[in-house]
Short mmCIF file of C-alpha atoms in Angstrom, two decimals:
data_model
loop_
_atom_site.label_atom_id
_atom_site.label_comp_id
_atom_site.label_asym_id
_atom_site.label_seq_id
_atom_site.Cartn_x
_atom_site.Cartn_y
_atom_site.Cartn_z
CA UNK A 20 26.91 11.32 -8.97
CA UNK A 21 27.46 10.13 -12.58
CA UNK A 22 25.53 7.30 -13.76
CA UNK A 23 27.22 4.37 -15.09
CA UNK A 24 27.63 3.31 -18.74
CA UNK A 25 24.60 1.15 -18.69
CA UNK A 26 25.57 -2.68 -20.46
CA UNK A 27 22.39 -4.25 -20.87
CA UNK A 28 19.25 -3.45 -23.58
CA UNK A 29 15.50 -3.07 -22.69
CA UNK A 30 12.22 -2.80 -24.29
CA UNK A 31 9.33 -1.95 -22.98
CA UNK A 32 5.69 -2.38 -24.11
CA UNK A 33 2.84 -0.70 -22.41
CA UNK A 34 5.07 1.75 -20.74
CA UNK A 35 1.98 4.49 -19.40
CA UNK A 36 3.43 7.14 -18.04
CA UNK A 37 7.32 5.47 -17.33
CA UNK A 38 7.00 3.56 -13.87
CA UNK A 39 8.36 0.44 -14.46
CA UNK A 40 10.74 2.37 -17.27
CA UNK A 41 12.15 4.67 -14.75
CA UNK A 42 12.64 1.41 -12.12
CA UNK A 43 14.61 -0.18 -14.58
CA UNK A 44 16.49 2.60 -16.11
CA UNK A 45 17.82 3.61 -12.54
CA UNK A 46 18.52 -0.30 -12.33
CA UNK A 47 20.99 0.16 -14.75
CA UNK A 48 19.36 -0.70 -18.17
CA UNK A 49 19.42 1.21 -21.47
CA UNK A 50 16.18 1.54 -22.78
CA UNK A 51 16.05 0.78 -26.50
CA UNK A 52 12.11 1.77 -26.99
CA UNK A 53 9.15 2.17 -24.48
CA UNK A 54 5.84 1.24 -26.48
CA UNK A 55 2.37 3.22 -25.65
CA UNK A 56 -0.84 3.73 -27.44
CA UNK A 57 -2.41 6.14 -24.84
CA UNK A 58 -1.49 9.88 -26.05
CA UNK A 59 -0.75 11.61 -22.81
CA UNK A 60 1.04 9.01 -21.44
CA UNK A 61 3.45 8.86 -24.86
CA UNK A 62 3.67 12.87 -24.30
CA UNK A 63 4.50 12.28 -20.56
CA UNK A 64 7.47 9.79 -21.99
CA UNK A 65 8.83 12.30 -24.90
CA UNK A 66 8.76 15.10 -22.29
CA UNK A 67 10.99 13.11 -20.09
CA UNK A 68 12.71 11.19 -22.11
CA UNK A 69 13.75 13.16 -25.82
CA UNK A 70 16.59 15.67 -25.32
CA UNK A 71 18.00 13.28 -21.88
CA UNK A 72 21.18 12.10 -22.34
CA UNK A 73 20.68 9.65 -19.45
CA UNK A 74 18.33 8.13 -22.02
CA UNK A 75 20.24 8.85 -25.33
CA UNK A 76 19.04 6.56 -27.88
CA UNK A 77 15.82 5.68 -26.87
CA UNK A 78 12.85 5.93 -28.89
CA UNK A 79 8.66 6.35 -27.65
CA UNK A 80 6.66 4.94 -30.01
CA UNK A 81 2.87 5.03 -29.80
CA UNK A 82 1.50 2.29 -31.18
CA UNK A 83 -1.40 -0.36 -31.10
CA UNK A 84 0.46 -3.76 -30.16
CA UNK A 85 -1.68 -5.57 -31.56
CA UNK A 86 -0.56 -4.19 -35.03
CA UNK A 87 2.98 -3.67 -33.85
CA UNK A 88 5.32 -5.52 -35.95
CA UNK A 89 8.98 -6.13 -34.02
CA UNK A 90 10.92 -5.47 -36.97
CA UNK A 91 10.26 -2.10 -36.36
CA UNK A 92 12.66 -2.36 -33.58
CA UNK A 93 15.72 -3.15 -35.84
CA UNK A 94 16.85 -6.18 -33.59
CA UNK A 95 18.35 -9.23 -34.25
CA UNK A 96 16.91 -12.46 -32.68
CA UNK A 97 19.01 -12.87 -29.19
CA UNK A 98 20.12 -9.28 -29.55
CA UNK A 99 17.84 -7.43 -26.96
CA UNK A 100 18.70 -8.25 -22.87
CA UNK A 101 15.26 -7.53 -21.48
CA UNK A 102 11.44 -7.14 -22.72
CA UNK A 103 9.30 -5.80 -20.03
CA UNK A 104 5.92 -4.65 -19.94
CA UNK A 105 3.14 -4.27 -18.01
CA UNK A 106 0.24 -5.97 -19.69
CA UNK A 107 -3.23 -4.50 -18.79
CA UNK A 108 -4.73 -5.58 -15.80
CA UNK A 109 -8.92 -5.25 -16.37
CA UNK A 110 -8.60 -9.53 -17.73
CA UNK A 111 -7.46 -9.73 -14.29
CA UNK A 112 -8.30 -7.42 -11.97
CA UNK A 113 -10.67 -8.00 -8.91
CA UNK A 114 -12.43 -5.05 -9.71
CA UNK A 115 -13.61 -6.01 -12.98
CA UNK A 116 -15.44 -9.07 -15.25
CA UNK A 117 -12.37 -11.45 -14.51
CA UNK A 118 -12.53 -12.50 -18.38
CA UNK A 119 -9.07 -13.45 -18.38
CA UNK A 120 -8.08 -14.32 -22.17
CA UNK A 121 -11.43 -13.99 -23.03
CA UNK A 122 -11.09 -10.60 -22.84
CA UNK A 123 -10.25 -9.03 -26.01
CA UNK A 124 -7.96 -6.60 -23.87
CA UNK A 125 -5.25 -9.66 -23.12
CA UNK A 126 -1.88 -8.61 -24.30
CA UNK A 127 -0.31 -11.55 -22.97
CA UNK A 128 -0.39 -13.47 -26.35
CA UNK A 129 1.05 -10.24 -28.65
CA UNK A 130 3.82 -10.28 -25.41
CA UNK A 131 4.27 -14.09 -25.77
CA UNK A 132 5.19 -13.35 -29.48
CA UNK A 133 7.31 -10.67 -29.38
CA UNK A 134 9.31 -12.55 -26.98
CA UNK A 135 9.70 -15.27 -29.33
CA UNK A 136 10.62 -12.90 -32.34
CA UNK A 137 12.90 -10.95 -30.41
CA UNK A 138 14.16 -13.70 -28.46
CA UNK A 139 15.63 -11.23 -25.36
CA UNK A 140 18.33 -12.78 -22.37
CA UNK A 141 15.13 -11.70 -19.80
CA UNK A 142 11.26 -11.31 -19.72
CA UNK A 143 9.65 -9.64 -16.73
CA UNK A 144 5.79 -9.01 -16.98
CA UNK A 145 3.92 -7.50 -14.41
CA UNK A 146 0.13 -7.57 -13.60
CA UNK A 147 -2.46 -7.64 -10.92
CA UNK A 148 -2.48 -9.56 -7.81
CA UNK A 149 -5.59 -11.49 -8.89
CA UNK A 150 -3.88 -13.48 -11.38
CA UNK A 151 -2.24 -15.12 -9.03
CA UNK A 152 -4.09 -15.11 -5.99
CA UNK A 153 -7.13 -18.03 -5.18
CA UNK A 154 -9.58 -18.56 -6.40
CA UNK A 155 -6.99 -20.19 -8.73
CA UNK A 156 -9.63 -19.23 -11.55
CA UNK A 157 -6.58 -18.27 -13.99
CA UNK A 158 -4.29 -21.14 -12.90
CA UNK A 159 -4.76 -23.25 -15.88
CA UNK A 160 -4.07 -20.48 -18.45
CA UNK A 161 -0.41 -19.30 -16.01
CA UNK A 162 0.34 -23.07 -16.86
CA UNK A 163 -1.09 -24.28 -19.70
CA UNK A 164 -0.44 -21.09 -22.30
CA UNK A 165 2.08 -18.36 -20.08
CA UNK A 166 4.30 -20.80 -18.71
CA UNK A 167 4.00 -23.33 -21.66
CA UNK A 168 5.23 -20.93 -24.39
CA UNK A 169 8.01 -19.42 -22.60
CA UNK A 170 9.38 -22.88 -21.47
CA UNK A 171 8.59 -23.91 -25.49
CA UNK A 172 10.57 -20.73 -26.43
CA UNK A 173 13.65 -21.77 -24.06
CA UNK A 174 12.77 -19.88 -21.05
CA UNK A 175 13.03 -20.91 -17.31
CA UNK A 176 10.65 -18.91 -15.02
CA UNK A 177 12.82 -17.98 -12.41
CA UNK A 178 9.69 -16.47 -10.15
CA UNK A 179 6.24 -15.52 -10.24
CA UNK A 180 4.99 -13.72 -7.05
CA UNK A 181 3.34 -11.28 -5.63
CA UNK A 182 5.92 -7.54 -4.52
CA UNK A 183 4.33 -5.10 -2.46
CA UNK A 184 5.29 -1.57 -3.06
CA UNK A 185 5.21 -0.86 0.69
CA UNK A 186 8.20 -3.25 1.02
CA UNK A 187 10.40 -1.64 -1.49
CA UNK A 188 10.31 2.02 0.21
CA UNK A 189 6.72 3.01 -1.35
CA UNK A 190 4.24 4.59 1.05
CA UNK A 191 1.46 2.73 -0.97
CA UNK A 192 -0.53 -0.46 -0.27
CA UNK A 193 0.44 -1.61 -3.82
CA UNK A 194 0.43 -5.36 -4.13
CA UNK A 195 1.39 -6.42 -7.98
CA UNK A 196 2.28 -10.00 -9.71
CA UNK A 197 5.80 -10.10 -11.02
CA UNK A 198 7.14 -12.61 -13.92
CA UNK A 199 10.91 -13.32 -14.30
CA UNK A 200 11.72 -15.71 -17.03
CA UNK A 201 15.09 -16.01 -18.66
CA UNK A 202 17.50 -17.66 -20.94
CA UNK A 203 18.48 -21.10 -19.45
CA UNK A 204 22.10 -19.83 -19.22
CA UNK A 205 21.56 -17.08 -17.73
CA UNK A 206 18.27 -18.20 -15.13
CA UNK A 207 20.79 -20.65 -13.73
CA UNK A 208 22.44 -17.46 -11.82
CA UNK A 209 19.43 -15.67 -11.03
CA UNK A 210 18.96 -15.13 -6.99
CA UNK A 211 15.70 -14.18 -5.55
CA UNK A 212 15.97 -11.83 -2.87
CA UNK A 213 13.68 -10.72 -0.31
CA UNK A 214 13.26 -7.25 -0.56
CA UNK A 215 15.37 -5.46 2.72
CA UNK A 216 13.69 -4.99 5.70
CA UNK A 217 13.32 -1.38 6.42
CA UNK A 218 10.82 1.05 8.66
CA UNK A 219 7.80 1.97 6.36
CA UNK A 220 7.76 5.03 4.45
CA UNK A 221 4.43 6.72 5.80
CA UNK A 222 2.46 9.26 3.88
CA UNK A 223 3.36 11.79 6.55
CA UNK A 224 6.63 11.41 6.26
CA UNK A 225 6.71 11.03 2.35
CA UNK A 226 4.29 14.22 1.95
CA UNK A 227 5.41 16.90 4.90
CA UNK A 228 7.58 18.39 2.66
CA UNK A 229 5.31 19.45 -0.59
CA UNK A 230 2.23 19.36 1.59
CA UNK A 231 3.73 22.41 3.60
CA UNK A 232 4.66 24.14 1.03
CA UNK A 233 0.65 24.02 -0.45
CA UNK A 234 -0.25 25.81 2.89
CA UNK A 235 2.73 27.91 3.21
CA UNK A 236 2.03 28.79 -0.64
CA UNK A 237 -1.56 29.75 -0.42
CA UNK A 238 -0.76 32.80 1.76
CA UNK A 239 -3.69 31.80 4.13
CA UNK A 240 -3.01 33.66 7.34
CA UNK A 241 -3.56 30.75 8.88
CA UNK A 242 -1.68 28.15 6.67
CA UNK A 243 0.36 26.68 9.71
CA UNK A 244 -2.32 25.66 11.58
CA UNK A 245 -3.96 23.66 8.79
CA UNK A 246 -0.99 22.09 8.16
CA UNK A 247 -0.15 21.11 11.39
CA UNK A 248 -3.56 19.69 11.76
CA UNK A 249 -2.89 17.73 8.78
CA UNK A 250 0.01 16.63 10.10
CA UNK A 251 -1.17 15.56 13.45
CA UNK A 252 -3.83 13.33 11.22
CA UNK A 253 -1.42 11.65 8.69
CA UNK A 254 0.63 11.05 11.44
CA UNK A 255 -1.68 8.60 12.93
CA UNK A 256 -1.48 6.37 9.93
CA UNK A 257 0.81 4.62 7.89
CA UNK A 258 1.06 4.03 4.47
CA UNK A 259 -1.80 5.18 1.80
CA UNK A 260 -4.39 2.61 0.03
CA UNK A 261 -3.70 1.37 -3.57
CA UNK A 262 -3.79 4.53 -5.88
CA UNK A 263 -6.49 4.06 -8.72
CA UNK A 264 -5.99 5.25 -12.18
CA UNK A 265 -9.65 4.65 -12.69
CA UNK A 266 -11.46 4.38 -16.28
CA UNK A 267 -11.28 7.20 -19.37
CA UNK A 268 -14.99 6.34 -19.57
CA UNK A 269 -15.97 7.04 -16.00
CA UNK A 270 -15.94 10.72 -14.45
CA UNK A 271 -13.32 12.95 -13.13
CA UNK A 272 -10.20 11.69 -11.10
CA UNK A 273 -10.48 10.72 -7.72
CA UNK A 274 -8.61 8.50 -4.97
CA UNK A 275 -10.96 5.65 -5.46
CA UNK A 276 -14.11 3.59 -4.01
CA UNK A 277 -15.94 4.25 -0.52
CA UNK A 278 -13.26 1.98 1.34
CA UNK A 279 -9.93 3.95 0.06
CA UNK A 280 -11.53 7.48 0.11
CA UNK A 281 -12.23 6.55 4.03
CA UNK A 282 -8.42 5.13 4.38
CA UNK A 283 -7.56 8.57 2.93
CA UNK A 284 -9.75 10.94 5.34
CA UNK A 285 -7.69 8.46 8.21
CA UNK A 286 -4.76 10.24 7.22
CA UNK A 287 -6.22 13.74 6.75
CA UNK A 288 -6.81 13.52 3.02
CA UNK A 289 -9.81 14.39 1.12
CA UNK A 290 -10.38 11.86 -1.74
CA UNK A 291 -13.29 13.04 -3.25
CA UNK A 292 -11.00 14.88 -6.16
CA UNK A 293 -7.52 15.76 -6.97
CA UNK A 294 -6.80 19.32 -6.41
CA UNK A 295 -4.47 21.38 -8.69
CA UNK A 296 -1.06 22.08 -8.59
CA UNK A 297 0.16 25.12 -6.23
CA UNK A 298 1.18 27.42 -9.37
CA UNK A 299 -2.56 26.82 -10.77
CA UNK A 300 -4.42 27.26 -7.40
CA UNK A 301 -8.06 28.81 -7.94
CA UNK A 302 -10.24 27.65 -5.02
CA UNK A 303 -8.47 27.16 -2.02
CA UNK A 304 -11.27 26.08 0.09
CA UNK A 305 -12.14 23.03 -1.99
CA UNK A 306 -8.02 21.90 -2.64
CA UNK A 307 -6.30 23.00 0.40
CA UNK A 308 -9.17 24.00 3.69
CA UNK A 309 -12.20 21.86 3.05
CA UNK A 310 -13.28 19.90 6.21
CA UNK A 311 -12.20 16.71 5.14
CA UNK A 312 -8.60 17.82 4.56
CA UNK A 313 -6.53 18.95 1.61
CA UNK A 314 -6.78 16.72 -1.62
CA UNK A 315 -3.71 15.36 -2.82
CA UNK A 316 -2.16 17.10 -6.30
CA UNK A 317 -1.15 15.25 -9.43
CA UNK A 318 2.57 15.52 -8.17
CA UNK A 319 1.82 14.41 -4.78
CA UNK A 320 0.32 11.31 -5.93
CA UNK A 321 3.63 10.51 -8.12
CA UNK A 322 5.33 10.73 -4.69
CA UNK A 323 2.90 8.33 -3.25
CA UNK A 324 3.70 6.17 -6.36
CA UNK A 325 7.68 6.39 -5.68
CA UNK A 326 8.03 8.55 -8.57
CA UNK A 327 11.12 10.66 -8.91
CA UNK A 328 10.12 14.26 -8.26
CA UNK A 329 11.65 16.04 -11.46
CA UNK A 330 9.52 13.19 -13.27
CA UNK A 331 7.06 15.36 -15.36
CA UNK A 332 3.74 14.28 -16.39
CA UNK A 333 1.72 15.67 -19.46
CA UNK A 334 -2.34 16.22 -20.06
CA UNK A 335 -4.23 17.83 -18.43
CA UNK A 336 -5.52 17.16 -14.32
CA UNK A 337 -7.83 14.43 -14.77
CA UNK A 338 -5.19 12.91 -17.72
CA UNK A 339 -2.02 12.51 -15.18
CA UNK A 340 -3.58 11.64 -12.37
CA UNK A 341 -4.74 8.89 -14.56
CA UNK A 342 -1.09 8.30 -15.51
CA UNK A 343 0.41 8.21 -11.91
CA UNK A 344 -2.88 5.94 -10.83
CA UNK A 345 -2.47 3.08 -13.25
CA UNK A 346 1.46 3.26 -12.60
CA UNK A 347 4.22 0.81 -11.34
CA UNK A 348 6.29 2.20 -8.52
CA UNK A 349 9.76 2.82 -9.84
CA UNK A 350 11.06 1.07 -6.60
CA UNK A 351 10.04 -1.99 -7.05
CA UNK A 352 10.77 -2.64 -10.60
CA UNK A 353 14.29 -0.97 -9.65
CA UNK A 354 14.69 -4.19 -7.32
CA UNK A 355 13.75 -6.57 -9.64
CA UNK A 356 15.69 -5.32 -12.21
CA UNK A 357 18.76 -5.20 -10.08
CA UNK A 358 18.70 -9.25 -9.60
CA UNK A 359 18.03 -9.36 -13.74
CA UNK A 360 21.34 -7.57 -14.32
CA UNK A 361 23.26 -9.46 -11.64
CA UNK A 362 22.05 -12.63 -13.19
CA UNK A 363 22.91 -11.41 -16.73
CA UNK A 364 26.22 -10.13 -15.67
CA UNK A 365 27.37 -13.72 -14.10
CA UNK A 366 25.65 -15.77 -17.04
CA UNK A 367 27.75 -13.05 -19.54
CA UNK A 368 30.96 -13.73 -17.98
CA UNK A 369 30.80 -17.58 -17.60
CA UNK A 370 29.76 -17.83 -21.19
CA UNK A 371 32.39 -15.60 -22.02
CA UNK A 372 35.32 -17.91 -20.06
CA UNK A 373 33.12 -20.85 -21.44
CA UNK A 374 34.16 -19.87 -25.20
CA UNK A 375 37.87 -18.77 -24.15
CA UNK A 376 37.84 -21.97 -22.95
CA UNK A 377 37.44 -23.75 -26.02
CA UNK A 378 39.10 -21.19 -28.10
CA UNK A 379 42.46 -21.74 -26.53
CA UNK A 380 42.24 -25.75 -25.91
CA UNK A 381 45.07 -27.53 -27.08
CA UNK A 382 43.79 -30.38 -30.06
CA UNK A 383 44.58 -33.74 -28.53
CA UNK A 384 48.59 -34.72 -30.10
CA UNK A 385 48.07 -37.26 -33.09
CA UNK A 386 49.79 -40.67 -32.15
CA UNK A 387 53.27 -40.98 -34.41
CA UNK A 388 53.47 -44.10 -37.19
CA UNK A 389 54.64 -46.84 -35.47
CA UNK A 390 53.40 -46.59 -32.34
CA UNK A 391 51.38 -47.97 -29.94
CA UNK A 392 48.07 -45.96 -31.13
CA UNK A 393 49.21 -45.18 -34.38
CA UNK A 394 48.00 -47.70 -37.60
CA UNK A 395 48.96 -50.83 -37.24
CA UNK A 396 47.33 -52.35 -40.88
CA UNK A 397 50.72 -52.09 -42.16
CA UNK A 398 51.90 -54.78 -39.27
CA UNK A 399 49.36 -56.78 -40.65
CA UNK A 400 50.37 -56.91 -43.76
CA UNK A 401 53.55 -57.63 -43.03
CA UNK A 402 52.61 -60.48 -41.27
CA UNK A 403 50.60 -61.61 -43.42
CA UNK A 404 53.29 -61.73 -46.30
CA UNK A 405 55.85 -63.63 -44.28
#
């Protein structure tokens, strides 16, 4: 199936490894520049991206955004449709100090600028749960600084909630704070919509497929058995914990702390490690047999993440899993970008009938000497004289 001449402009800032990028693109936006400073992740986006003609035209920069300057970008003010990003989450997260814009590693205020240099139709930031959720420690600076300089910059927030993944088709516990904010003329037409109600995706049913290939693949004699066994596990559960990207200062990948390594061994996994790909297999016992199940590959984690499968990821093991752990599920920000571009599309056209409108209005018909509306000083003077 051909993909449609996309209509609307994105940007992206803090891209990683393409999540939200490849949401949005399948959503039906052109991407105009995804912005990275982490290495892999900007080879991960050139090795997708460069040579596609589904994204013809669209440039990977890597670059600190704090030094970023938007004129790079070539745009006019009110020329660009949508600036997304994913800011990083660490200011925010649960897991960590909770430092909020204290922490030197808040990209909110270089996003807040660039939206008011670049002045785009639609702004959709995403972030953790726990900037949102109570204690409402960050509620005064969602208000008071977020909110405040996108209404000050012309903007309408048309939501701010928490999506989870699991709703949207993706067998992941991934709960994540969306921000819509657009244009008055064009927030007027946006329509939030629940996302469909549909069965879950499991992990069993999401991994079957590559997972018995692994065993099949490995030439064990006994490769059916083990992956039936896995089966029979996986099948038992539901959908997978939050994947974690973890920290480029901590250790080797793995599929997080005590409480989602023990959701993983629920559905057969083993999430003390992430085992290689099949075409790089070199101890089977420790990727594929070990008694707490087979570990999950790089690509296998993608799926978890709602990745495309022909999406590629660069670096090496420990680098994308990294990637695919600190990523936004395509799914979801395929939904929300869907309800951008129907808002966009409605706010386009009644602009556009708004200006043929007053292009073709007829002047109002100047009133003729003499009569009723017409000037009358001349009466006067007449009047006067006689």
């Amino acid at each position: 199936m051909t993909r449609a001449e996309p209509k609307f402009t994105s940007v992206e800032i803090c891209a990683g490894a393409g999540g939200q990028a490849v949401g949005l693109h399948e959503a039906g936006f052109r991407h105009l520049a995804l912005i990275e400073i982490d290495e892999h992740a900007c080879a991960t986006l050139e090795s997708n991206v460069t040579g596609n003609p589904e994204w013809d035209g669209c440039k990977v920069l890597k670059r600190d955004l704090t030094e970023f300057k938007v004129d790079e970008l070539g745009l006019k003010p009110g020329e660009l449709d949508l600036l997304a990003g994913g800011v990083p989450c660490p200011p925010f997260s649960a897991a960590g100090k909770q430092l909020g814009e204290d922490d030197e590693r808040d990209l909110f205020p270089t996003m807040l600028s660039m939206v008011e240099a670049l002045r785009p139709k639609a702004v959709m930031i995403e972030n953790v749960r726990g900037l949102l959720e109570p204690p409402e420690k960050f509620s005064r600076y969602r208000e008071e600084v977020i909110e405040h300089r996108l209404r000050e910059a012309g903007y309408v927030k048309c939501y701010w909630k928490i999506l989870e993944a699991c709703d949207y088709g993706v067998p992941q516990l991934r709960p994540r704070a969306i921000l819509v904010a657009m244009l008055k003329e064009y927030a007027e037409y946006f329509e939030w919509t629940e996302a469909k109600t549909r069965p879950l995706l499991t992990v069993a049913e999401a991994l079957a497929s590559s997972m018995r290939k692994r065993f099949k693949d490995s030439g064990h004699p006994q490769w059916k058995t083990f992956y039936e066994r896995w089966l029979t596990e996986a099948e038992k559960g539901s959908v997978a914990p939050t994947l974690v990207g973890g920290s480029k200062k901590h250790g080797g990948a793995d599929l997080g702390p005590t409480r989602a390594k023990e959701a993983w061994r629920k559905l057969g996994v083993c999430g003390l490690g992430v085992a290689n790909e099949p075409k790089d297999l070199k101890d089977p016992d420790r990727d594929l047999f070990g008694e707490r199940g087979p570990k999950l590959t790089v690509s296998q984690a993608a799926i978890i993440q709602g990745f495309p499968e022909d999406w590629k990821f660069e670096g090496r093991k420990t680098a994308a899993y990294r990637q695919v752990g600190n990523a936004f599920p395509p799914p979801v920000a395929q939904a929300v970008g869907e309800q951008i571009i129907a808002a966009l599309e409605k706010g386009t056209k009644a602009l556009a009938a708004a200006q043929s409108d007053t292009l073709f209005e007829l002047p109002a018909p100047s009133a003729s000497p003499g009569s009723e509306l017409g000037d009358r000083s001349g009466d006067r003077e007449c009047a006067a004289m006689s």
